[in-house]
PDB file of C-alpha atoms in Angstrom:
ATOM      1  CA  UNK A   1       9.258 -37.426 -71.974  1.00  0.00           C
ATOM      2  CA  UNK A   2       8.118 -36.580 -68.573  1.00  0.00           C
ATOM      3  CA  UNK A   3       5.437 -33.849 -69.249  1.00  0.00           C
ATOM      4  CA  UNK A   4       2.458 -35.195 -67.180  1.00  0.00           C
ATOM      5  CA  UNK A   5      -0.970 -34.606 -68.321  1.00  0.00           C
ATOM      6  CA  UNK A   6      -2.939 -33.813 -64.509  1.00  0.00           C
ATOM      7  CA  UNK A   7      -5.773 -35.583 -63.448  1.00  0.00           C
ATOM      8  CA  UNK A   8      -8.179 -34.103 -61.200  1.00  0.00           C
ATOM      9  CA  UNK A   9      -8.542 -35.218 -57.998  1.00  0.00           C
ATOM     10  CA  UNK A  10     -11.714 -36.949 -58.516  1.00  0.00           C
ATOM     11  CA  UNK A  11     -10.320 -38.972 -61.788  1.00  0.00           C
ATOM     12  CA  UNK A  12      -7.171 -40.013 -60.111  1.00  0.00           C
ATOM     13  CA  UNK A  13      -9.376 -41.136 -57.122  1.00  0.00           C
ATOM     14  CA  UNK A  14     -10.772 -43.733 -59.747  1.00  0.00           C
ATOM     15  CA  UNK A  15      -8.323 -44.690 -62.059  1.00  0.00           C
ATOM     16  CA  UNK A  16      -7.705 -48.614 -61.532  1.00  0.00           C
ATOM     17  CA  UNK A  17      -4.046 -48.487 -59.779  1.00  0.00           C
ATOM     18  CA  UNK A  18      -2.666 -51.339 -62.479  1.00  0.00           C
ATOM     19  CA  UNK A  19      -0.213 -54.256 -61.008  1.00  0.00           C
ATOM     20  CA  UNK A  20       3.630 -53.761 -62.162  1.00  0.00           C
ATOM     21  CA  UNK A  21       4.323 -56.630 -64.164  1.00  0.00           C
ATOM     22  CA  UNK A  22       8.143 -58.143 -64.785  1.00  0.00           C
ATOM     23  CA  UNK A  23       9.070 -56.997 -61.491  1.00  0.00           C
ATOM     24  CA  UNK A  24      10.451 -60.000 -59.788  1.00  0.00           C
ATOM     25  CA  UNK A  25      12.964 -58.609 -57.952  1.00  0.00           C
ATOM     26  CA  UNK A  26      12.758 -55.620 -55.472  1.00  0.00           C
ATOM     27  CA  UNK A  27      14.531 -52.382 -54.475  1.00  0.00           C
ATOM     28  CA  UNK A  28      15.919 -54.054 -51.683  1.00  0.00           C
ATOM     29  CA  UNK A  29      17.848 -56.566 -53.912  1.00  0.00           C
ATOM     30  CA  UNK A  30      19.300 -53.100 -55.448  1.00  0.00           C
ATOM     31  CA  UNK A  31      21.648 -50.458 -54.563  1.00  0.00           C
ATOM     32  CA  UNK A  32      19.231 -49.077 -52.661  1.00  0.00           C
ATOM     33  CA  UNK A  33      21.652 -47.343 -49.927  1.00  0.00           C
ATOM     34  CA  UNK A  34      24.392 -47.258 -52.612  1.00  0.00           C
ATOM     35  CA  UNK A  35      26.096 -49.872 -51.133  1.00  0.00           C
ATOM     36  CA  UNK A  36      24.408 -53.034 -52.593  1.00  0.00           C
ATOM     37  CA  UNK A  37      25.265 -55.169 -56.023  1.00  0.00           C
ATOM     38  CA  UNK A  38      22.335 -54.178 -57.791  1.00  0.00           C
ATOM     39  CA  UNK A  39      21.738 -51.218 -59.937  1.00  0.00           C
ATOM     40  CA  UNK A  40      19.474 -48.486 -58.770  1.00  0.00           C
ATOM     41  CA  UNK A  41      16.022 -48.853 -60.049  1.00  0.00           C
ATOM     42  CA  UNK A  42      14.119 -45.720 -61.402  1.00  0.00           C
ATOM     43  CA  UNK A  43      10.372 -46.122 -62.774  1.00  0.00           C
ATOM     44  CA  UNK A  44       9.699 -43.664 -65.961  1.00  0.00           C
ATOM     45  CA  UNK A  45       6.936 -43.715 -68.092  1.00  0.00           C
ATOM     46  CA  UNK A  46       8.712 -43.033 -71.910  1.00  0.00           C
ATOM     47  CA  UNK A  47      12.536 -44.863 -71.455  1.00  0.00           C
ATOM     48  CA  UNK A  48      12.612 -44.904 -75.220  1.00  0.00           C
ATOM     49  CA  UNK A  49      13.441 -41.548 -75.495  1.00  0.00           C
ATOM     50  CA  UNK A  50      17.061 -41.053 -75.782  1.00  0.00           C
ATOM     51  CA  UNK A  51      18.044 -38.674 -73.063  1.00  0.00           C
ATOM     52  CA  UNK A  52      17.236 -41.795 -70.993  1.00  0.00           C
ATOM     53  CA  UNK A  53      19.899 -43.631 -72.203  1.00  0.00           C
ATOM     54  CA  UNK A  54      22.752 -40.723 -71.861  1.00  0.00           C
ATOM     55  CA  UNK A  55      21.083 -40.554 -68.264  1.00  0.00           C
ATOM     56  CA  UNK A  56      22.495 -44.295 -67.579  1.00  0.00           C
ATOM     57  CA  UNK A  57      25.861 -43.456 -69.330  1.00  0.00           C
ATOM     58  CA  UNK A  58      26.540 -40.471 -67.188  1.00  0.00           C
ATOM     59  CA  UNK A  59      25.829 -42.261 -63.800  1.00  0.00           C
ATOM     60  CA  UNK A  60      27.780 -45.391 -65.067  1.00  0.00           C
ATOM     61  CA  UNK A  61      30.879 -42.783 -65.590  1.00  0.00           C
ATOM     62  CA  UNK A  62      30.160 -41.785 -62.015  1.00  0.00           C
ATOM     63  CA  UNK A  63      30.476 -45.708 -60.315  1.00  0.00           C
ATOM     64  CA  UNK A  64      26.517 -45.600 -59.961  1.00  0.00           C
ATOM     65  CA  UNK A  65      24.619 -48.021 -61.902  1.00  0.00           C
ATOM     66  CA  UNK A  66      20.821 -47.086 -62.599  1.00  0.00           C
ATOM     67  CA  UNK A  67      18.489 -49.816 -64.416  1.00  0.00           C
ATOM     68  CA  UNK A  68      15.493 -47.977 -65.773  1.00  0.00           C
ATOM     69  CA  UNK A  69      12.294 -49.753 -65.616  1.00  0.00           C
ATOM     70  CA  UNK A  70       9.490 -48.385 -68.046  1.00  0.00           C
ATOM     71  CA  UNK A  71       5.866 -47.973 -67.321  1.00  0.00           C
ATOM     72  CA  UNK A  72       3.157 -47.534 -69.534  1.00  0.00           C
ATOM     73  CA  UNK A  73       0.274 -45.476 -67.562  1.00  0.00           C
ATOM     74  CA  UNK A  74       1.172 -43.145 -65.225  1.00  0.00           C
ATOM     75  CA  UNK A  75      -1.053 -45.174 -62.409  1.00  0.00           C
ATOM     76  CA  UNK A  76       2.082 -47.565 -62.123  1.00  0.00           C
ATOM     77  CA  UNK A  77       5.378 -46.035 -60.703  1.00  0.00           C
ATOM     78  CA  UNK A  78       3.971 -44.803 -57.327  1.00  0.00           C
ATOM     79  CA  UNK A  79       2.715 -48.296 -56.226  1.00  0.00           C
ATOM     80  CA  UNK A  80       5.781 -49.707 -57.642  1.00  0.00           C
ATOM     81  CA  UNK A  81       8.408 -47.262 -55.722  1.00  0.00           C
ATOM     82  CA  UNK A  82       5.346 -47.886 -52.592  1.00  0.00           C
ATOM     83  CA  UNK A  83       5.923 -51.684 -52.682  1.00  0.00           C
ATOM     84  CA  UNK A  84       9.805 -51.451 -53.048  1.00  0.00           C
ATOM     85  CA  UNK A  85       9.717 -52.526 -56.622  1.00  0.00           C
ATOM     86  CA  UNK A  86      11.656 -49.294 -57.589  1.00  0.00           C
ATOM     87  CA  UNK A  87      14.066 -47.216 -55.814  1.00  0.00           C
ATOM     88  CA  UNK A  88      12.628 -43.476 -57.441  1.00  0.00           C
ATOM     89  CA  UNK A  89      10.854 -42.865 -60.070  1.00  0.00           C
ATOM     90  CA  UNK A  90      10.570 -39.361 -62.456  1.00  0.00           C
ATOM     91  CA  UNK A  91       7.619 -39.334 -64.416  1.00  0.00           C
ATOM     92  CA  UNK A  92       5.301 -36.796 -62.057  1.00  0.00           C
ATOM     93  CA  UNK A  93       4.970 -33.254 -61.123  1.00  0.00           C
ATOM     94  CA  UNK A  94       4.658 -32.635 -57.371  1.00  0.00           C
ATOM     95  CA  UNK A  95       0.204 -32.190 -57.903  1.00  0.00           C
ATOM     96  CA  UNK A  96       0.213 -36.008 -58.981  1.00  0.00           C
ATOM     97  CA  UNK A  97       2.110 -36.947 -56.348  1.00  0.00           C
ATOM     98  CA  UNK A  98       0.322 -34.784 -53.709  1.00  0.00           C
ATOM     99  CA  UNK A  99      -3.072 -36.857 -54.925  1.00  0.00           C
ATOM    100  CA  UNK A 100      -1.549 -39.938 -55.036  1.00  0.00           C
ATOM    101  CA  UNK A 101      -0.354 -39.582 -51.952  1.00  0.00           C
ATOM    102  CA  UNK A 102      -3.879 -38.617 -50.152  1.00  0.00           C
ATOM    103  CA  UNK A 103      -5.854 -41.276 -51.866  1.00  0.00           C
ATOM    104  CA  UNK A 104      -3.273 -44.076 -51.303  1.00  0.00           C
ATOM    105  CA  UNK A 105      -2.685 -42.893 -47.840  1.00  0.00           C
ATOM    106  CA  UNK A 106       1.384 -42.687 -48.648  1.00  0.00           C
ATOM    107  CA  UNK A 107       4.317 -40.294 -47.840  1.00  0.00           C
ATOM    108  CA  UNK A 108       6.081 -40.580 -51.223  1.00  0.00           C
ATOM    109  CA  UNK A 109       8.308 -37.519 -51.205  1.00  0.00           C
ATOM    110  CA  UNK A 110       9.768 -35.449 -54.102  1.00  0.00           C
ATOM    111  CA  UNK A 111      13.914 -34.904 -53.513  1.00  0.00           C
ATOM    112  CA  UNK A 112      14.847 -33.325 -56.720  1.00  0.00           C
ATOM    113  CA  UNK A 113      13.713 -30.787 -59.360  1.00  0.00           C
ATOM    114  CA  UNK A 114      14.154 -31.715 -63.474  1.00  0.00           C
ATOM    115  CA  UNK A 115      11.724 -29.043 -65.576  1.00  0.00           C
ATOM    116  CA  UNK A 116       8.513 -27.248 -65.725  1.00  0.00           C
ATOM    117  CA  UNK A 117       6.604 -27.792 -68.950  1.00  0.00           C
ATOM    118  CA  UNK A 118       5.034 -24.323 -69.270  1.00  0.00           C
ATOM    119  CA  UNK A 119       1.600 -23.553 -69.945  1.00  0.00           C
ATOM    120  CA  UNK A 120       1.210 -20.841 -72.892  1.00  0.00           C
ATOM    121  CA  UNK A 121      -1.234 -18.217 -73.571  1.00  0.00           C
ATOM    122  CA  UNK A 122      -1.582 -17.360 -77.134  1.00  0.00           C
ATOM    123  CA  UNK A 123      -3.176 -14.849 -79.199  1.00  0.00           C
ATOM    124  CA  UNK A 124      -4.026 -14.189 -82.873  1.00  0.00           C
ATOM    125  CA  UNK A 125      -4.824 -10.428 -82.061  1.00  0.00           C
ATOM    126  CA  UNK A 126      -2.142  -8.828 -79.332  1.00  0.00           C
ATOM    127  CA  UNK A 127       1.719  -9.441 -79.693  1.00  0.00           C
ATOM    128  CA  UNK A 128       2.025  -8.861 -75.447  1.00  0.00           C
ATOM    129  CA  UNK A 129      -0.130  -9.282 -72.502  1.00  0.00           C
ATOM    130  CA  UNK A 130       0.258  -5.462 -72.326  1.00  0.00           C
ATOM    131  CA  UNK A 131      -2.387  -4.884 -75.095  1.00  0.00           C
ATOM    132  CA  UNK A 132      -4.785  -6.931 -74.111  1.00  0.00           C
ATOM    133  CA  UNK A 133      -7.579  -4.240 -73.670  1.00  0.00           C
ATOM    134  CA  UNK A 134      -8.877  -3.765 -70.596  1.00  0.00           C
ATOM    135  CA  UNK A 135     -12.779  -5.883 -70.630  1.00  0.00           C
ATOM    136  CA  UNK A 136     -11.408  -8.065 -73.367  1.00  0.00           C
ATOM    137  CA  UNK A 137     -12.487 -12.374 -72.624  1.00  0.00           C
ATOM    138  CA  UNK A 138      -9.956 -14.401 -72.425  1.00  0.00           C
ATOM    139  CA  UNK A 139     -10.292 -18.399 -72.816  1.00  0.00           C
ATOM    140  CA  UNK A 140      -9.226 -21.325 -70.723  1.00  0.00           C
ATOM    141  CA  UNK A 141      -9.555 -25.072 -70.472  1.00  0.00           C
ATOM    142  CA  UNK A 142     -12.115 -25.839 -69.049  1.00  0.00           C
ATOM    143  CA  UNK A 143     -11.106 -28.900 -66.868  1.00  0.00           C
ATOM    144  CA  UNK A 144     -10.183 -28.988 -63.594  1.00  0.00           C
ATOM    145  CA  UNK A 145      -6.482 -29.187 -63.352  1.00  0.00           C
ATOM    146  CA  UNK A 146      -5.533 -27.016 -66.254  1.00  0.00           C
ATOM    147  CA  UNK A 147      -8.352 -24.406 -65.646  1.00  0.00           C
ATOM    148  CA  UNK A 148      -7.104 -23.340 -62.591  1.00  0.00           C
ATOM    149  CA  UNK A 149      -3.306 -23.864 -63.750  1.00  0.00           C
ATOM    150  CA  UNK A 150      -4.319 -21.297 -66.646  1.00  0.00           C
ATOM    151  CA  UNK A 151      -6.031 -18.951 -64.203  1.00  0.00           C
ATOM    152  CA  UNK A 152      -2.379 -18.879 -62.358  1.00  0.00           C
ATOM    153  CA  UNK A 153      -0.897 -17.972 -65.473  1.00  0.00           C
ATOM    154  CA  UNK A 154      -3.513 -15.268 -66.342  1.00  0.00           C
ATOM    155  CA  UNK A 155      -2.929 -13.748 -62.491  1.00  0.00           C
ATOM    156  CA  UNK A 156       0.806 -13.813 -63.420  1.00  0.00           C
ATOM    157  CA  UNK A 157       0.773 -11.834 -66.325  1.00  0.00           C
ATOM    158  CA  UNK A 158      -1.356  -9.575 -64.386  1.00  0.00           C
ATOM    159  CA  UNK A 159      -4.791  -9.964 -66.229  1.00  0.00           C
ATOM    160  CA  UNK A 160      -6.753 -11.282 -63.363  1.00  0.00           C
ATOM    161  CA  UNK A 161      -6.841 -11.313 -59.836  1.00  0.00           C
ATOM    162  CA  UNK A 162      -7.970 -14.499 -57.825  1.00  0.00           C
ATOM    163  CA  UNK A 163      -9.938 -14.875 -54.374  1.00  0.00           C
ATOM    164  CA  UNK A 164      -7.361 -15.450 -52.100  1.00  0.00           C
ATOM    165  CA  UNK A 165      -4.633 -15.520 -54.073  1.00  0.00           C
ATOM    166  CA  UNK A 166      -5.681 -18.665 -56.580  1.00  0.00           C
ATOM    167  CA  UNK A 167      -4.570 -21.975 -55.986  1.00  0.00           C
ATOM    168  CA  UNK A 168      -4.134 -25.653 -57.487  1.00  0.00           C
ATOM    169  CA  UNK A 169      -8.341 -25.555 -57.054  1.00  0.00           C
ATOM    170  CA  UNK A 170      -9.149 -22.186 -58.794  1.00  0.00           C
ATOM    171  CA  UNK A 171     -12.149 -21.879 -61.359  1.00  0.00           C
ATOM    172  CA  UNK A 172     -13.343 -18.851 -63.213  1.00  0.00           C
ATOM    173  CA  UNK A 173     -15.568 -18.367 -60.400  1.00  0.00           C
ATOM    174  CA  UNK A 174     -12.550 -17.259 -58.349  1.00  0.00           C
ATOM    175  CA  UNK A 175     -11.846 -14.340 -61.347  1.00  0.00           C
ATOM    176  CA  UNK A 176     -12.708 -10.844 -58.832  1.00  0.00           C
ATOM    177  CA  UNK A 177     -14.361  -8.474 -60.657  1.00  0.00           C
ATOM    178  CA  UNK A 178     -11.475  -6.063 -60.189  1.00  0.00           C
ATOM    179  CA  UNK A 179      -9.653  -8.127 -63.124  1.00  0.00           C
ATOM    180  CA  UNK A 180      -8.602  -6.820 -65.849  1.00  0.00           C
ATOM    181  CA  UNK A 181     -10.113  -9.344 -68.839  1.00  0.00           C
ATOM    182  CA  UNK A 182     -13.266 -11.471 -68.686  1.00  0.00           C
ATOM    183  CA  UNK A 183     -12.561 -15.244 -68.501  1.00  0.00           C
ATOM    184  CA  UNK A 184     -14.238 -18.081 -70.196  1.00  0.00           C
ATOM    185  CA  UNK A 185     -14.415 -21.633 -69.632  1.00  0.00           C
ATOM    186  CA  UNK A 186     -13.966 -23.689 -72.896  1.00  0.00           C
ATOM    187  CA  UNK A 187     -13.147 -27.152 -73.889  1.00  0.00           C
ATOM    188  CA  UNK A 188      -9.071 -27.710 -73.813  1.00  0.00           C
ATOM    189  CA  UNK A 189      -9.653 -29.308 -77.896  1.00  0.00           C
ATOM    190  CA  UNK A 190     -11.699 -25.564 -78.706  1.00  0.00           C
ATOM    191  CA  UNK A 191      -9.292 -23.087 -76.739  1.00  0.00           C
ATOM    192  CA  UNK A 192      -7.659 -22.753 -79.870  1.00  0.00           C
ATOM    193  CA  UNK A 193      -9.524 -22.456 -82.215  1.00  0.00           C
ATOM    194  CA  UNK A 194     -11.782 -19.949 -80.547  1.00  0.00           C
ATOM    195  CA  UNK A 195      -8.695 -17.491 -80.994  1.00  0.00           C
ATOM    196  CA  UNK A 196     -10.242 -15.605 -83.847  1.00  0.00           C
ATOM    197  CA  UNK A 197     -12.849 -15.295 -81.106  1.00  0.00           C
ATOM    198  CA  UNK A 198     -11.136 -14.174 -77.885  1.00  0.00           C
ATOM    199  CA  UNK A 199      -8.392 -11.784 -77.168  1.00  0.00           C
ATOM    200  CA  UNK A 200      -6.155 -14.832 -75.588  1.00  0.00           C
ATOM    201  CA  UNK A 201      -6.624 -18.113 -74.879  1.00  0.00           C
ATOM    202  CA  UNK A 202      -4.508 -20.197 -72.754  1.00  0.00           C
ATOM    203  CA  UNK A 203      -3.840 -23.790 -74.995  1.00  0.00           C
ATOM    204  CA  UNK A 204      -2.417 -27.016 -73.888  1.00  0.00           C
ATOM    205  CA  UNK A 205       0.987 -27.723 -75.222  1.00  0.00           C
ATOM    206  CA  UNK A 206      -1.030 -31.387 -76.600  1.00  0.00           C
ATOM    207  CA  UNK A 207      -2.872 -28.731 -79.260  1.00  0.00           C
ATOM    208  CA  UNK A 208      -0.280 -26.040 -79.964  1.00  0.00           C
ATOM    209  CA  UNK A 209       1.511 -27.430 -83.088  1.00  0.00           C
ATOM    210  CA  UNK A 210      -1.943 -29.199 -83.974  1.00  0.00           C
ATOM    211  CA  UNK A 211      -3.430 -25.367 -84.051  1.00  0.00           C
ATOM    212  CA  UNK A 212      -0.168 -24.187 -86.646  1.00  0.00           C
ATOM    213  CA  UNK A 213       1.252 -22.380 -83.906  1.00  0.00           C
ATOM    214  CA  UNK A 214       4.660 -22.419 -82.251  1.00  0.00           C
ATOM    215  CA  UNK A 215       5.556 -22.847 -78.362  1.00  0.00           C
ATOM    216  CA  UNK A 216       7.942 -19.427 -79.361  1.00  0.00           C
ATOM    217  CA  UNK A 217       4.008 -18.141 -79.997  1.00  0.00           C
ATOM    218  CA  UNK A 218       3.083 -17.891 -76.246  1.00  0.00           C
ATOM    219  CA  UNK A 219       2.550 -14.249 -75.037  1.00  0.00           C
ATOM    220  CA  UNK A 220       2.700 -15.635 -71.093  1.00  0.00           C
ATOM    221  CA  UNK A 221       3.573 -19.103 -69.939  1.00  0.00           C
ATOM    222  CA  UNK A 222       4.167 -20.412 -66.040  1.00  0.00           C
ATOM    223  CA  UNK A 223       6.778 -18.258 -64.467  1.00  0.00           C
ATOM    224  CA  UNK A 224       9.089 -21.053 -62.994  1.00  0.00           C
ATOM    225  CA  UNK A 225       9.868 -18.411 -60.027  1.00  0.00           C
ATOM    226  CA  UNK A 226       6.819 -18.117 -59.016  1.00  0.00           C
ATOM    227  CA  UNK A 227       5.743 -20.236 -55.770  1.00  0.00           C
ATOM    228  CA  UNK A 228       1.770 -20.715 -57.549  1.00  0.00           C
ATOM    229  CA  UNK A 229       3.997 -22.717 -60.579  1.00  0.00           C
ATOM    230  CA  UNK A 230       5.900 -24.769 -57.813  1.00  0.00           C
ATOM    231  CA  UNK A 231       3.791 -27.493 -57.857  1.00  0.00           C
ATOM    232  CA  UNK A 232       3.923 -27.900 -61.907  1.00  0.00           C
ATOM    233  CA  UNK A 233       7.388 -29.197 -61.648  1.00  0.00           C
ATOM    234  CA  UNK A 234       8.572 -32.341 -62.425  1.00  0.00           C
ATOM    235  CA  UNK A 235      10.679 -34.216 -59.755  1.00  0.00           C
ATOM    236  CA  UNK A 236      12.208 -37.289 -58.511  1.00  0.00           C
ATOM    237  CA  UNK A 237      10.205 -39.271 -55.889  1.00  0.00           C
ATOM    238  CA  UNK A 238      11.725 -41.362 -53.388  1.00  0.00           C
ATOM    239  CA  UNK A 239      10.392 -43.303 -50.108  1.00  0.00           C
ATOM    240  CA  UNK A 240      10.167 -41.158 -47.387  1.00  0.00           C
ATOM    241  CA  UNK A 241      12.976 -43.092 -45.291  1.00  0.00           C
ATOM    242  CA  UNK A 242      15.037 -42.552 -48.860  1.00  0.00           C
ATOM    243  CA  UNK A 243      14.661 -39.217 -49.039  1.00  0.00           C
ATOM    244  CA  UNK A 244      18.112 -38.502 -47.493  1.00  0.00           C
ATOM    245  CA  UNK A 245      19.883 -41.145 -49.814  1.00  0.00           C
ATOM    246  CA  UNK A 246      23.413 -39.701 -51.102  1.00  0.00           C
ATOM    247  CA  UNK A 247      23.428 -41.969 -53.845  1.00  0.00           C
ATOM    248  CA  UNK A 248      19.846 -41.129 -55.052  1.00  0.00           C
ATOM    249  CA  UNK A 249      20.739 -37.176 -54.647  1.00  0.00           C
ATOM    250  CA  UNK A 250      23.413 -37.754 -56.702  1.00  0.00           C
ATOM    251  CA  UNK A 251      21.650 -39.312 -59.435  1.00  0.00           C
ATOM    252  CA  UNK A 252      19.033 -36.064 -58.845  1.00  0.00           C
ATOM    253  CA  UNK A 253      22.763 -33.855 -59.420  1.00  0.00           C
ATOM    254  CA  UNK A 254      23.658 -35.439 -62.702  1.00  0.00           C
ATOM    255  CA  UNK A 255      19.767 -35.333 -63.856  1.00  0.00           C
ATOM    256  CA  UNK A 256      20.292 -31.139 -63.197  1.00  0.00           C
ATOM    257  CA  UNK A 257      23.917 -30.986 -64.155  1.00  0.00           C
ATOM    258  CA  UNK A 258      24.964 -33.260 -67.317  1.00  0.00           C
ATOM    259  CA  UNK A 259      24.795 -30.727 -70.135  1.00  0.00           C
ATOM    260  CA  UNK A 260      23.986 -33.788 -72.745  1.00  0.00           C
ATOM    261  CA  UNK A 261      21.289 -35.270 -70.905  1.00  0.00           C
ATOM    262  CA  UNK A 262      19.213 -31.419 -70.414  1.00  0.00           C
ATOM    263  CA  UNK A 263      19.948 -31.027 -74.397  1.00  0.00           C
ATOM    264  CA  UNK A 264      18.364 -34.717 -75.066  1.00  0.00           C
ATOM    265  CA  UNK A 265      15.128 -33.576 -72.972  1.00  0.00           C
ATOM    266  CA  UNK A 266      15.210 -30.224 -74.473  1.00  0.00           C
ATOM    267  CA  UNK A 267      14.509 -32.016 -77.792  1.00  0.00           C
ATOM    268  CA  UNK A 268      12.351 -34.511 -76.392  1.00  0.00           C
ATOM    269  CA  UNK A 269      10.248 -31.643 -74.832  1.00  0.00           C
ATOM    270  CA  UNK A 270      10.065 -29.501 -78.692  1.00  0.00           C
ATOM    271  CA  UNK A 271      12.297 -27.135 -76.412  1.00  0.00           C
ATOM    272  CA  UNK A 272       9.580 -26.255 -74.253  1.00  0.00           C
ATOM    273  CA  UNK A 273      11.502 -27.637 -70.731  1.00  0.00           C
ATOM    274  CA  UNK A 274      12.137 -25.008 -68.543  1.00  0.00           C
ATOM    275  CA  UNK A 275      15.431 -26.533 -65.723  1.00  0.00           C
ATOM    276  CA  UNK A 276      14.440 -25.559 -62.332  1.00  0.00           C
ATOM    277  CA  UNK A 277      16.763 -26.782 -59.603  1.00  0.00           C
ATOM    278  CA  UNK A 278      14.037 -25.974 -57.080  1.00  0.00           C
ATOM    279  CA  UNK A 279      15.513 -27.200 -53.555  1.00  0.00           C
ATOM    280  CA  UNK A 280      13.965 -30.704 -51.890  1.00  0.00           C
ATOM    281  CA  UNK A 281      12.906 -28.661 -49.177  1.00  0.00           C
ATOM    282  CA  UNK A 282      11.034 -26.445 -51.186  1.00  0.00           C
ATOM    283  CA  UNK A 283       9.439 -29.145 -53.122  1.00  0.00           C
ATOM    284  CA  UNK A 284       8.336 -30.718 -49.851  1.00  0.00           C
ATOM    285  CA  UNK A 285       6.888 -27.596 -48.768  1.00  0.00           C
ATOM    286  CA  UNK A 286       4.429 -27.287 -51.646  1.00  0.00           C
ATOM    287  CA  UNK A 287       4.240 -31.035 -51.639  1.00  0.00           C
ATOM    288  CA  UNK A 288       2.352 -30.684 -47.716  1.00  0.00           C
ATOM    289  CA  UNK A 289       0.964 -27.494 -48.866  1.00  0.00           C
ATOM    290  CA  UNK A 290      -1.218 -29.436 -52.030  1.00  0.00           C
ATOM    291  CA  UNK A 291      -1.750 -32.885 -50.289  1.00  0.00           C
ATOM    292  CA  UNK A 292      -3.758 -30.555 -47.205  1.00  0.00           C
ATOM    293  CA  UNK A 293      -5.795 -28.626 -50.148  1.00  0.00           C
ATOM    294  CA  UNK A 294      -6.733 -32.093 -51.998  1.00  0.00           C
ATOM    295  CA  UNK A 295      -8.042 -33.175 -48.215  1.00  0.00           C
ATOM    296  CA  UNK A 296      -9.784 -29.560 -47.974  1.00  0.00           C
ATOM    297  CA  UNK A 297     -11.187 -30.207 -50.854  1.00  0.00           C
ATOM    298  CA  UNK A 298     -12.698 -33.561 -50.657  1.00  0.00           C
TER     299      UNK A 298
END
């Protein structure tokens, strides 16, 4: 599945950037422009699950073979698809990309939507946002990435308002005092069970199930509509110079449009994949918009 667990800025900046093994031959030696022998080589990071393998089916039915080269850490596809070793890959929402991108000093770009892997908020006391009293603390994960991706959801549902409208580097610090609920910073493992605790608590999908609750539990999740959850979404990733590639758009098309391969990653996802078919030019928009925050930040 391609639900991406974020690192923050600062980890990403020192994860070791691994060397792509069993890679002899390159992109270039592939259909690359769509007019070469080879098949067209797309990097993923979980091929064994089986929407994967109606992916290949439907774009052999369409003339366009795809070879699908699997990764084990999420540190390999972008220097792969940098050093022509791949042709895309789809493993990364457009935040990993935008850091990758600034600490590699690259211009991958994102040319196709797939799904947004909502964040929940979840409560063992209130059956809507709505009564959620007002003064009541709510809980979030306390690391960087999903802190202030929890704070977005929280302004969403209209809990809390954020200094200067929140963004990718929010913290509870950024909660105005005008907000509605109080906001606490926990550990992701605790968010949960500190629901006896709290009026809400925002809890990554990793400890949902483990806490006896049900994604259908979520009072709130990411609005996929809203520009602040842009940047959450999962995409295809090309070389810049590729980004125009009819073949590889095509490939994005039958990723969006083949009704077997969304139901395969609907059950790979525990039906938590929201389909967003967010236009490339959208996606590079909030691609720019996050790579000059990360160097704003640093």
């Amino acid at each position: 599945m391609s639900v991406i667990k974020p690192l923050s800025v600062t980890a990403f900046a020192l994860a070791v950037v691994l060397g792509v093994s069993g890679c002899a031959s390159t992109a270039s030696d592939s259909a690359g422009e769509g007019g070469g022998d080879g098949p067209v080589r797309i990097g993923v990071v979980g091929a064994g699950d089986p929407y994967w393998a109606t992916y290949v089916e439907a774009a052999a039915a369409e003339g366009i073979d795809v070879e699908l080269v699997d990764f084990t850490e999420y540190t390999q596809p972008n220097p792969a698809l940098s050093a022509d070793e791949l042709d895309l890959n789809q493993f990364q929402h457009i935040i990993y990309l935008a850091t990758y991108n600034v600490s590699s000093a690259d211009d991958l770009q994102p040319i196709g939507a797939t799904a947004i892997y909502p964040l929940g908020l979840y409560s063992s006391q209130y059956d809507s946002v709505e009564d959620i009293p007002e003064g009541a603390t709510v809980a979030v994960p306390n690391d960087e990435s999903n802190q202030a991706r929890g704070l977005l959801v929280l302004q969403s549902a209209g809990l809390v308002e954020l200094e200067d409208g929140g963004s990718i580097f929010s913290t509870v610090a950024d909660v105005l005092p005008e907000s509605k609920v109080t906001v606490e910073a926990l550990d992701a493992a605790f968010t949960a069970t500190s629901l006896p605790d709290v009026a809400a608590a925002i809890i990554n999908n990793d400890f949902v199930t483990d806490a006896g609750l049900s994604f259908d539990d979520a009072i709130a999740t990411d609005d996929p509509s809203d520009p602040n959850a842009v940047p959450y979404v999962n995409i295809f990733a090309a070389k810049a110079e590729d980004a125009d590639n009819p073949t590889y758009q095509r490939l994005v098309e039958i990723f969006q449009t083949d009704q077997a391969v969304l139901d395969g990653l609907q059950e790979a996802s525990g039906g938590t994949a929201v389909f967003v078919t967010t236009p490339a030019s959208d996606l590079v928009a909030s691609l720019t918009d996050v790579e000059d925050d990360i160097r704003a930040n640093q």
